[in-house]
Coordinates of N, CA and C and ligand atoms in Angstrom, one line a residue:
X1 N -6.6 5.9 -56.9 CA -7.7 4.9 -57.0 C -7.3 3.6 -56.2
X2 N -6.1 3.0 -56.8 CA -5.5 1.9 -55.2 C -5.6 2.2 -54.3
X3 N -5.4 3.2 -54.0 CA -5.1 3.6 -52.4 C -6.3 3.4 -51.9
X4 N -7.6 4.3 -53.0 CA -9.3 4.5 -52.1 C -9.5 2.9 -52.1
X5 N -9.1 2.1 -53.1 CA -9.4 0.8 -52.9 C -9.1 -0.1 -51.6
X6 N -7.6 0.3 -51.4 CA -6.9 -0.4 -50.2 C -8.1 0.6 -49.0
X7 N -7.7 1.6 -48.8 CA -8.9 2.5 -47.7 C -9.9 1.3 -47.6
X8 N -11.0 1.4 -48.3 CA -12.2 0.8 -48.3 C -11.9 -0.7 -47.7
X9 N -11.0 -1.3 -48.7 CA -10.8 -2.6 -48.1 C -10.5 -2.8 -46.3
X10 N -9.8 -2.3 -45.9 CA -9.2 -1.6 -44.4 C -10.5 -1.7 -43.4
X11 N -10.8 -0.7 -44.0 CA -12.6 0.2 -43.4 C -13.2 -1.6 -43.5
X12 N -13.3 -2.0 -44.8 CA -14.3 -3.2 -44.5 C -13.6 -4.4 -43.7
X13 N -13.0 -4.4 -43.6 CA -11.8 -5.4 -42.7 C -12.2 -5.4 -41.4
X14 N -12.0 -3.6 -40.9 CA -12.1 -3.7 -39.7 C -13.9 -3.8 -39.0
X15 N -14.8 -3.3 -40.0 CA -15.8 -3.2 -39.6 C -16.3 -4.8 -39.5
X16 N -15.7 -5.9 -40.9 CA -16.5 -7.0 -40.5 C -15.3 -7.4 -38.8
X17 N -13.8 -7.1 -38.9 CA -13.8 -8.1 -37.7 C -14.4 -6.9 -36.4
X18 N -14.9 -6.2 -36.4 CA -15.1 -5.8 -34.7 C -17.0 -6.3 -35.6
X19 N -17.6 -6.6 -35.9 CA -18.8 -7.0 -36.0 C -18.8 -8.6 -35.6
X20 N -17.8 -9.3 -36.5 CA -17.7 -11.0 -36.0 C -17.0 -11.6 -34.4
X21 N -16.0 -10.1 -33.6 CA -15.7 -10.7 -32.6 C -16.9 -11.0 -31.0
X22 N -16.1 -12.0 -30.6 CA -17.3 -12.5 -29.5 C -16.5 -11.8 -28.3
X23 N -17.7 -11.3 -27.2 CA -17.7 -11.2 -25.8 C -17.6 -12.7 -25.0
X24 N -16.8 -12.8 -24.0 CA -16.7 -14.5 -23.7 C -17.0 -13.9 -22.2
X25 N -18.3 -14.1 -21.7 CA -18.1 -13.8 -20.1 C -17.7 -14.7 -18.9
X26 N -17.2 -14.2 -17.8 CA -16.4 -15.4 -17.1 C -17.1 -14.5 -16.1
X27 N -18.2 -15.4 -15.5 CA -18.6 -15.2 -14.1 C -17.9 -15.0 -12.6
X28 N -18.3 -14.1 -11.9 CA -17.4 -14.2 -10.6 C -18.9 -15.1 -9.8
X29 N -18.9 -16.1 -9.0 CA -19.6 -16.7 -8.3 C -18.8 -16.9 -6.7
X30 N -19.1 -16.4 -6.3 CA -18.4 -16.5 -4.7 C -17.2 -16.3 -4.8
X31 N -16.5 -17.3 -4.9 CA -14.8 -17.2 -4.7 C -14.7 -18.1 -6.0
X32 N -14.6 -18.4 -6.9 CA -14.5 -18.9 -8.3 C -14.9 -17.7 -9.6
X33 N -13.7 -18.5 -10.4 CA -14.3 -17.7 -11.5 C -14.9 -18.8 -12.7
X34 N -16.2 -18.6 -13.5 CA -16.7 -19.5 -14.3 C -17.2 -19.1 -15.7
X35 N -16.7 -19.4 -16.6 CA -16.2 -20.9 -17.0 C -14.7 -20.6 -16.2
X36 N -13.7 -21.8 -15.7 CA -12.4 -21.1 -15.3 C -11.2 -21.5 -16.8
X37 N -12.0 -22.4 -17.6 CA -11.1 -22.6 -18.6 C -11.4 -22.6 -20.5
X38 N -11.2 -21.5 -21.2 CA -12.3 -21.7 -22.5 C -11.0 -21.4 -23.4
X39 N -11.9 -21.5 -24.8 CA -10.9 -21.0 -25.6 C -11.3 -19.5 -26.3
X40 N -10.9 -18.6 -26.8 CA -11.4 -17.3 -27.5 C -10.5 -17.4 -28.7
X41 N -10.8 -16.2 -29.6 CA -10.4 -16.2 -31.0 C -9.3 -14.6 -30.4
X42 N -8.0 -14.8 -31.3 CA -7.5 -13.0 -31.5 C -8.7 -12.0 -32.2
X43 N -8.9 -11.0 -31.1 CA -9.9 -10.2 -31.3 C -11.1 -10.2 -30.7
X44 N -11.2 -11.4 -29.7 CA -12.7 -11.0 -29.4 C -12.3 -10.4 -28.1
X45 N -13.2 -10.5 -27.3 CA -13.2 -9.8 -25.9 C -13.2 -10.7 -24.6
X46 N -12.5 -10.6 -23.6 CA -13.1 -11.3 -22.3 C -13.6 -10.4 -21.4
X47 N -14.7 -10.5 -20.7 CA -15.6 -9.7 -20.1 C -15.6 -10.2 -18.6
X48 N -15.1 -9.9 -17.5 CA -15.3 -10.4 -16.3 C -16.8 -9.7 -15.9
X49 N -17.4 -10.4 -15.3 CA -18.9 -9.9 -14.5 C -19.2 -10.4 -13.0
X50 N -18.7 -9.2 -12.6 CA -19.2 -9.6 -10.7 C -20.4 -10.1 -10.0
X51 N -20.3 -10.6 -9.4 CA -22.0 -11.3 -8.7 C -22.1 -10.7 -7.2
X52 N -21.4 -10.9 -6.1 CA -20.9 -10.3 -5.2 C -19.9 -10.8 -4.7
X53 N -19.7 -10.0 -3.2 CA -18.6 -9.9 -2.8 C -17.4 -8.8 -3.1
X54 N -16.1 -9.2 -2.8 CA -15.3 -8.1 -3.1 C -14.4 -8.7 -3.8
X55 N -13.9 -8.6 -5.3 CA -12.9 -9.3 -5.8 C -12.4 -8.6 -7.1
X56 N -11.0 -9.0 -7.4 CA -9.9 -8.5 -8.6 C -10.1 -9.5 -9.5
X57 N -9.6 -9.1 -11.1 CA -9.2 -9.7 -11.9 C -7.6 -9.6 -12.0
X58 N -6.3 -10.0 -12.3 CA -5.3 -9.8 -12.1 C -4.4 -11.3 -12.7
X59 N -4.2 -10.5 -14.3 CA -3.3 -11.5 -14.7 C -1.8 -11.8 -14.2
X60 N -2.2 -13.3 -14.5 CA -0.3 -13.4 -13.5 C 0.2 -14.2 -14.8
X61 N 0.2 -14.5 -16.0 CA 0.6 -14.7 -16.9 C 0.1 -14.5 -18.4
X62 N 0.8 -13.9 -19.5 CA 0.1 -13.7 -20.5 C 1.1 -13.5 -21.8
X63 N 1.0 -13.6 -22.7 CA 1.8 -14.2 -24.1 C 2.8 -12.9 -24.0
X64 N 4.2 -13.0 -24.4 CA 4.6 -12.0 -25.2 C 4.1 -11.0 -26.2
X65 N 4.0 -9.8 -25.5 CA 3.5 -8.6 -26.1 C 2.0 -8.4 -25.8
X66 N 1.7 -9.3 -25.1 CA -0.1 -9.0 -24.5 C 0.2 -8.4 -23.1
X67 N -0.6 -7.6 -23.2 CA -1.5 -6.5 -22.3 C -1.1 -7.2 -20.9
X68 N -0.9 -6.8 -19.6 CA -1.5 -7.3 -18.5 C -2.6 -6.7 -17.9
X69 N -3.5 -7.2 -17.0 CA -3.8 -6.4 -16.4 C -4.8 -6.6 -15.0
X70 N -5.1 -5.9 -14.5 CA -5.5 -5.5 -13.1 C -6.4 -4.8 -12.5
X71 N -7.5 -5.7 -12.3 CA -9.2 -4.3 -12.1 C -10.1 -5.0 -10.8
X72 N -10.3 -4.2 -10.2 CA -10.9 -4.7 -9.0 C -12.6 -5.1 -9.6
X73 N -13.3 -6.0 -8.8 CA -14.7 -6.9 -10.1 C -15.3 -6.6 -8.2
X74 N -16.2 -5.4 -8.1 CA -17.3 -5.2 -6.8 C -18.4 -4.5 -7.2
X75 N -19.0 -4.1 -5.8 CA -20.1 -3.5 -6.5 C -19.7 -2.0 -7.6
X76 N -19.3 -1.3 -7.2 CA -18.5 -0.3 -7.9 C -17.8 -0.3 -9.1
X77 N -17.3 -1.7 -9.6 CA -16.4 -2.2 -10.9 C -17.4 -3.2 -10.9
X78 N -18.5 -3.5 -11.6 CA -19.1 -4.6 -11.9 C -18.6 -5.1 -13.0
X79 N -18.0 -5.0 -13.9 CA -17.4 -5.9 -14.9 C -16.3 -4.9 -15.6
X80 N -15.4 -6.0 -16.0 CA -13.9 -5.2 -16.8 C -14.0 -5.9 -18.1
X81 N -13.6 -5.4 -19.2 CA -13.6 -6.1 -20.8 C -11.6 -6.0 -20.9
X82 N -11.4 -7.3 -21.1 CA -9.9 -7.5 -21.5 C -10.1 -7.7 -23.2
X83 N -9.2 -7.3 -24.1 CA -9.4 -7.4 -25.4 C -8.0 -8.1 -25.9
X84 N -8.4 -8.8 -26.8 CA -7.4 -10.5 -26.4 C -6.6 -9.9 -28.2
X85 N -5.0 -9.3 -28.3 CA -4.7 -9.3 -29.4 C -3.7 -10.5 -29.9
X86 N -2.9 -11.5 -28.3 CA -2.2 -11.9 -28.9 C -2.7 -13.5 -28.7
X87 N -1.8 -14.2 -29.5 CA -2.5 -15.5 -29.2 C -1.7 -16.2 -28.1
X88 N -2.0 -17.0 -27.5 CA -1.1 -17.9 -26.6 C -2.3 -18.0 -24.9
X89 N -1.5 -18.7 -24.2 CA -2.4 -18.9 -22.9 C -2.2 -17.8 -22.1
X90 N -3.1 -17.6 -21.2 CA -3.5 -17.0 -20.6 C -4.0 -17.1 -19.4
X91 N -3.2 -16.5 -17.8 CA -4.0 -16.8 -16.6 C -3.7 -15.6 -15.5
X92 N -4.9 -15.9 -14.7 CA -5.3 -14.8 -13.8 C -5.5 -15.4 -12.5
X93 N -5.9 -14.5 -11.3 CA -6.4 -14.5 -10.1 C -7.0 -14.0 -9.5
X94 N -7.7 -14.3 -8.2 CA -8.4 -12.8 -8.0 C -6.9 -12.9 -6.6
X95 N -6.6 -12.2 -6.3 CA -5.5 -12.0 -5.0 C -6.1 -11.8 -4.1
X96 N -7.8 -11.7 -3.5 CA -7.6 -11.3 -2.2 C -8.8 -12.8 -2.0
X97 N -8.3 -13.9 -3.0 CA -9.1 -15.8 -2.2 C -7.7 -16.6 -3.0
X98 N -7.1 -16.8 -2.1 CA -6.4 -17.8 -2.8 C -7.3 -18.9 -3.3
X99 N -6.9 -19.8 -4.6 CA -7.2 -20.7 -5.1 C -8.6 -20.2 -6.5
X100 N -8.8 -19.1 -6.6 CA -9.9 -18.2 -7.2 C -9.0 -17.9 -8.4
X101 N -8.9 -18.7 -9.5 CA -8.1 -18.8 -10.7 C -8.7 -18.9 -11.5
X102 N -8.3 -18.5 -13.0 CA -9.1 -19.2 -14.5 C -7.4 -19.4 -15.7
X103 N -7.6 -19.6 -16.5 CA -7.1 -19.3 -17.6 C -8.1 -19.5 -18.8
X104 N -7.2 -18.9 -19.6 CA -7.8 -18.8 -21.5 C -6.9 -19.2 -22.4
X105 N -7.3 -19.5 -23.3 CA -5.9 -19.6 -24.5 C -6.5 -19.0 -25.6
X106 N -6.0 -18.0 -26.3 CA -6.3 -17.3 -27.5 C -5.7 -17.9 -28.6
X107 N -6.5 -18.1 -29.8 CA -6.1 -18.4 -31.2 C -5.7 -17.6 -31.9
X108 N -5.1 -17.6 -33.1 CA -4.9 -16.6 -34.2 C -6.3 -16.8 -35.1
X109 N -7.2 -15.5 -35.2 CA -8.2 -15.6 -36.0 C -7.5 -15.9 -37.2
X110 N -8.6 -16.8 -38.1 CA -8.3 -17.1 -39.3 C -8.5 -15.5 -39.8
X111 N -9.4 -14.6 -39.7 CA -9.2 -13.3 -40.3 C -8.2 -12.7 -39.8
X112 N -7.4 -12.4 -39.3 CA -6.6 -11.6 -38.1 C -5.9 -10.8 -39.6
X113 N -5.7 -9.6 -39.5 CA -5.2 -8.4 -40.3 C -3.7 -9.3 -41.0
X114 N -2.8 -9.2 -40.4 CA -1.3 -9.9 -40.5 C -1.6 -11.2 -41.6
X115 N -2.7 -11.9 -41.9 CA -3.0 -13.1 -42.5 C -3.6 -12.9 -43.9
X116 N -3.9 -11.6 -44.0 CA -4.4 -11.2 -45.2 C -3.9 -10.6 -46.2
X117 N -4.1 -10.6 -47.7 CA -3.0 -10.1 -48.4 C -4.1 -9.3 -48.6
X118 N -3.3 -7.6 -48.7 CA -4.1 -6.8 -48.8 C -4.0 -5.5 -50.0
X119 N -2.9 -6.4 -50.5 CA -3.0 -5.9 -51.9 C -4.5 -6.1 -53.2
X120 N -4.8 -7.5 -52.3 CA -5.7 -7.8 -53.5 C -7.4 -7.9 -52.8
X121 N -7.8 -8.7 -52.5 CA -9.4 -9.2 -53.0 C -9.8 -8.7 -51.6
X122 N -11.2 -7.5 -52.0 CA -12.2 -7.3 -51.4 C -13.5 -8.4 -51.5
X123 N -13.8 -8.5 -50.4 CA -14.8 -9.5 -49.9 C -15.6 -9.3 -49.0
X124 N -17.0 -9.5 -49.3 CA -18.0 -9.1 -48.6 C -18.9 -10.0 -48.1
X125 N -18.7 -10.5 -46.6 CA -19.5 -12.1 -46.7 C -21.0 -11.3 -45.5
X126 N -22.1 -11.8 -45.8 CA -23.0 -11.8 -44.5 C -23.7 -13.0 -44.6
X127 N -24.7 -13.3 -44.1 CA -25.8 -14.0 -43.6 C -27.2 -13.3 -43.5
X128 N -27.9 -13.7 -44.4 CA -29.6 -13.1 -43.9 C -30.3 -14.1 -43.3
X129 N -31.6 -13.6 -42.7 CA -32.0 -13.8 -41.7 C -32.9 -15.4 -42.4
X130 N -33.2 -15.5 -43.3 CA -33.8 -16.2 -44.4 C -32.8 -17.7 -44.6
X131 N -31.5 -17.4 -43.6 CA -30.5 -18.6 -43.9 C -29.4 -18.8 -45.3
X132 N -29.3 -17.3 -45.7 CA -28.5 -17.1 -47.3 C -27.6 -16.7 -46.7
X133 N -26.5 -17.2 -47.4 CA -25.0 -16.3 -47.0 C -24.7 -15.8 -48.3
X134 N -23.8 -14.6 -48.2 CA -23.7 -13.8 -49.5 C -22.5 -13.5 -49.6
X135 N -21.4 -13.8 -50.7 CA -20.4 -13.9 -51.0 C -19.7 -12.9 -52.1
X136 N -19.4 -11.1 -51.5 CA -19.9 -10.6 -52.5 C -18.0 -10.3 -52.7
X137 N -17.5 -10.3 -54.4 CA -16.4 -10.0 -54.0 C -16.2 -9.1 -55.3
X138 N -15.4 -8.0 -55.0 CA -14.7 -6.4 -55.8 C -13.9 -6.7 -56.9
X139 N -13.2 -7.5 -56.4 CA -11.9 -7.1 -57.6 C -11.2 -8.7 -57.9
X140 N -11.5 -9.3 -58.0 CA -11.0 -10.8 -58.6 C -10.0 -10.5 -59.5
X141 N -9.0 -11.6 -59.9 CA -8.1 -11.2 -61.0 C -8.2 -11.7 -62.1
X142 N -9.1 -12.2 -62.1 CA -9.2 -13.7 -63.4 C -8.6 -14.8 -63.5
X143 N -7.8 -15.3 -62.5 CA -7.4 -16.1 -62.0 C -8.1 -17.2 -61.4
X144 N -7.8 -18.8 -61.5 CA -8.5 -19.4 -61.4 C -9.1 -19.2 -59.6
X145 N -10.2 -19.4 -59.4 CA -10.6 -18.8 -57.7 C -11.5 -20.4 -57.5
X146 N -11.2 -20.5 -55.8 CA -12.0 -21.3 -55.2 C -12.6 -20.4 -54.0
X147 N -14.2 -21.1 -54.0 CA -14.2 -19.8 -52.7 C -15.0 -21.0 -51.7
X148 N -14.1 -21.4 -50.6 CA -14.8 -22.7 -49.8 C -15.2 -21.6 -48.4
X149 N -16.1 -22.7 -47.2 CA -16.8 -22.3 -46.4 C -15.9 -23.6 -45.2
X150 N -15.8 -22.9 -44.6 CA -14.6 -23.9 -43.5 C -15.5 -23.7 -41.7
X151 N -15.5 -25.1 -41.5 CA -15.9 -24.6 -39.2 C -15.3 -24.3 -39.0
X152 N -15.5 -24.2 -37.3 CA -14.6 -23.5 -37.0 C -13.4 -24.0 -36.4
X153 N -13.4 -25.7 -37.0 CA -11.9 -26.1 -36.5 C -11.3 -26.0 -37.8
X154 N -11.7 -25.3 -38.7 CA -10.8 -25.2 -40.2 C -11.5 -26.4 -41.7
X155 N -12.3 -27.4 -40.9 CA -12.7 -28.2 -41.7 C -13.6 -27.7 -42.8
X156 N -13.2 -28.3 -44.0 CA -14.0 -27.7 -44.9 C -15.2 -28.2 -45.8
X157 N -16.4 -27.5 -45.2 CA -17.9 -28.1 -44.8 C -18.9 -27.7 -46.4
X158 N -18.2 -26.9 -47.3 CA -18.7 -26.8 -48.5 C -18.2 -25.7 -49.4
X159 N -17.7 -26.0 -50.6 CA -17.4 -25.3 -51.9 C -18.3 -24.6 -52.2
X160 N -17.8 -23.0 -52.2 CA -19.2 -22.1 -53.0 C -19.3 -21.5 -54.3
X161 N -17.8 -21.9 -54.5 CA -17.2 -21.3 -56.3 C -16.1 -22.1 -56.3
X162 N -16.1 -22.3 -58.0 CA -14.6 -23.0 -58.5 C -14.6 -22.1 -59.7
X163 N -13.5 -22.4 -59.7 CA -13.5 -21.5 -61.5 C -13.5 -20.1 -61.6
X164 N -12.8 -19.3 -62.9 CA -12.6 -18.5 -63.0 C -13.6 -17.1 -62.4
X165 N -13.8 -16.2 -62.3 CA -14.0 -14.9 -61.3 C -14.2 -14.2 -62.7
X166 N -14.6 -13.8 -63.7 CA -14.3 -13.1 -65.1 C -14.8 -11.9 -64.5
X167 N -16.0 -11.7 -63.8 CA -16.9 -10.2 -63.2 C -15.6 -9.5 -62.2
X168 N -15.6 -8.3 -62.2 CA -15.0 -7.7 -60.7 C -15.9 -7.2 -60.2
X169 N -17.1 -8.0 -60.2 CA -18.4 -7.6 -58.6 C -18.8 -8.8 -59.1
X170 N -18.8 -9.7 -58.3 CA -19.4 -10.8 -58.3 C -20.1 -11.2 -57.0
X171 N -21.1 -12.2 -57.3 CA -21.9 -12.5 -55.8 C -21.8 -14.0 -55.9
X172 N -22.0 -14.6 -54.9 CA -22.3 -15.7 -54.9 C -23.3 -15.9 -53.2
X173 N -24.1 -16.8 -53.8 CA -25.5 -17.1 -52.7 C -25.3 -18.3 -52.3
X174 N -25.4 -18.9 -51.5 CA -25.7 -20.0 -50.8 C -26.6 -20.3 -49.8
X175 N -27.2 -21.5 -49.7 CA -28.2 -21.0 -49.0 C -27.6 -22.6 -47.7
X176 N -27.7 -21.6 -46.7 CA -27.1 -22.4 -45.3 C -28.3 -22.3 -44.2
X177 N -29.3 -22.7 -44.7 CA -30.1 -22.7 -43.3 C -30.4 -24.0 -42.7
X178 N -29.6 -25.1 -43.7 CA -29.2 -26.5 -42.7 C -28.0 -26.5 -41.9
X179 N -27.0 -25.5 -42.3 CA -26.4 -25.9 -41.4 C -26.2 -25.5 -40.3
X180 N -25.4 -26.0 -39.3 CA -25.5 -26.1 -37.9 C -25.2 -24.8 -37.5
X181 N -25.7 -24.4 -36.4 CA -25.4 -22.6 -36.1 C -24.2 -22.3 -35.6
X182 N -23.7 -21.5 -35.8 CA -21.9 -21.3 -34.9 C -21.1 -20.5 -36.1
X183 N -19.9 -20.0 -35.8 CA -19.0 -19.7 -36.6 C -18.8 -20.3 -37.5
X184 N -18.6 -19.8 -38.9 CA -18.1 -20.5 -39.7 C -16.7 -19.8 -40.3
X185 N -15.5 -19.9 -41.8 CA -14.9 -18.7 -42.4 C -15.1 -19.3 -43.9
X186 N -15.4 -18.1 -44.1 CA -15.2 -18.3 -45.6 C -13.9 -17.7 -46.5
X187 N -13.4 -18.8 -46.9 CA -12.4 -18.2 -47.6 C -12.0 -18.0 -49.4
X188 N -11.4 -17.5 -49.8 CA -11.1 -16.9 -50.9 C -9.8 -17.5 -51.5
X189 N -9.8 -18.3 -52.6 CA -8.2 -18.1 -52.8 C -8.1 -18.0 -54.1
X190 N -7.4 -17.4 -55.0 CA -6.7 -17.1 -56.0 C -5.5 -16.8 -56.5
X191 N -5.4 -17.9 -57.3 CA -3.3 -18.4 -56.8 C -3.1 -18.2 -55.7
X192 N -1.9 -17.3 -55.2 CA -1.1 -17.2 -54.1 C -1.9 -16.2 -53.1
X193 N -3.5 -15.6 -53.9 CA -4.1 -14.8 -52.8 C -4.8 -15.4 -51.6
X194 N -5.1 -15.2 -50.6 CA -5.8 -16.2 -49.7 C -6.5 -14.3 -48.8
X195 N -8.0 -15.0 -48.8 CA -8.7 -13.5 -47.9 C -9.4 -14.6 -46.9
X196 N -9.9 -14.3 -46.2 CA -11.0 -15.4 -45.0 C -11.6 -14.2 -44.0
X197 N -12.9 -14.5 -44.1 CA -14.0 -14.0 -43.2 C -14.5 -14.4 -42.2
X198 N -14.7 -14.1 -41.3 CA -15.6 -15.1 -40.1 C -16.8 -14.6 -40.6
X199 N -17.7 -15.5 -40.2 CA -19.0 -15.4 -40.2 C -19.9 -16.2 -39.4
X200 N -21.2 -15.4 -39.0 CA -21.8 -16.1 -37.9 C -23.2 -17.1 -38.8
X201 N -23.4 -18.3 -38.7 CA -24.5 -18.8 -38.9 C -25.3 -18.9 -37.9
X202 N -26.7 -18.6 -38.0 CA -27.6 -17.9 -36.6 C -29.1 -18.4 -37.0
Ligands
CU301 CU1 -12.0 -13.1 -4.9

């Protein structure tokens, strides 16, 4: 029965983070790449997208244990997806225009797998279209719980629960159609457990 628990939790893990990660596209425009400088989260995507001409993507530095890599961006390769696991900066070139550079610097998602204790709390966050966000969670311990809503520089923008969890299915509703649109995470803590979600407000 743990185990189908942990399963499921896994399965929902991965499905909300490949649903919450972003595509970040970086235009090829002549001999530049644009935006040439952003930030991304661990897990989303960078998407190179050709316009014309003849040109490479080709990183010439990137974090310990991240990927390198190397794809020609023409008519033929009109765009390459790099998938961003580690955090740290990041830079490229195209090799055949000198001075045709970008960099990125990747963050540690506040969800990132490694960050979550996964012994314990299933958590189920969405957003409906109506401006509700929905805070649905499995297995609480009875433990005292706080369940806050943080931006996405970590600041924390509103309390959605305090106090004890007595239900193991509990919901909690909020209604966020003031606030501002963009990422937000919601997080979970009980005692020493800590879970966090990204989520999109839209
Ligand atoms: Cu080029």
């Amino acid at each position: 029965m743990k185990k189908n628990l942990l399963a499921l939790f896994v399965c929902v893990l991965a499905v909300s983070l490949q649903m919450s990660a972003t595509i970040h596209i970086v235009n090829q425009q002549g001999n530049t790449f644009s935006p040439a400088d952003f930030t991304v989260l661990v897990g989303d995507t960078v998407r190179f997208e050709w316009n014309n001409g003849s040109h490479n993507t080709v990183s010439t530095d990137v974090p310990a244990g991240a990927a390198t890599w190397n794809s020609p961006l023409n008519s033929g390769n009109q765009s390459y997806d790099y998938e961003v696991t580690v955090a740290g900066s990041y830079a490229y070139v195209c090799t055949f225009h000198a001075g045709q550079d970008g960099v990125f610097t990747a963050e540690a998602a506040p969800n990132s797998v490694q960050n979550v204790n996964r012994a314990a709390i299933e958590m189920n966050v969405r957003t409906t279209a109506n401006g509700n966000l929905t805070v649905h969670v499995l297995n609480a311990s009875g433990d005292k719980a706080t369940v806050t809503m943080l931006d996405i520089t970590g600041r924390e923008v509103a309390t959605l629960h305090q106090g004890v969890i007595a239900s193991d299915d509990f919901t909690i509703r909020q209604d966020v159609s003031a606030f501002q649109r963009g990422i937000y995470f919601v997080r979970f803590q009980e005692g020493s457990r800590v879970s966090t979600r990204k989520v999109l407000v839209q």
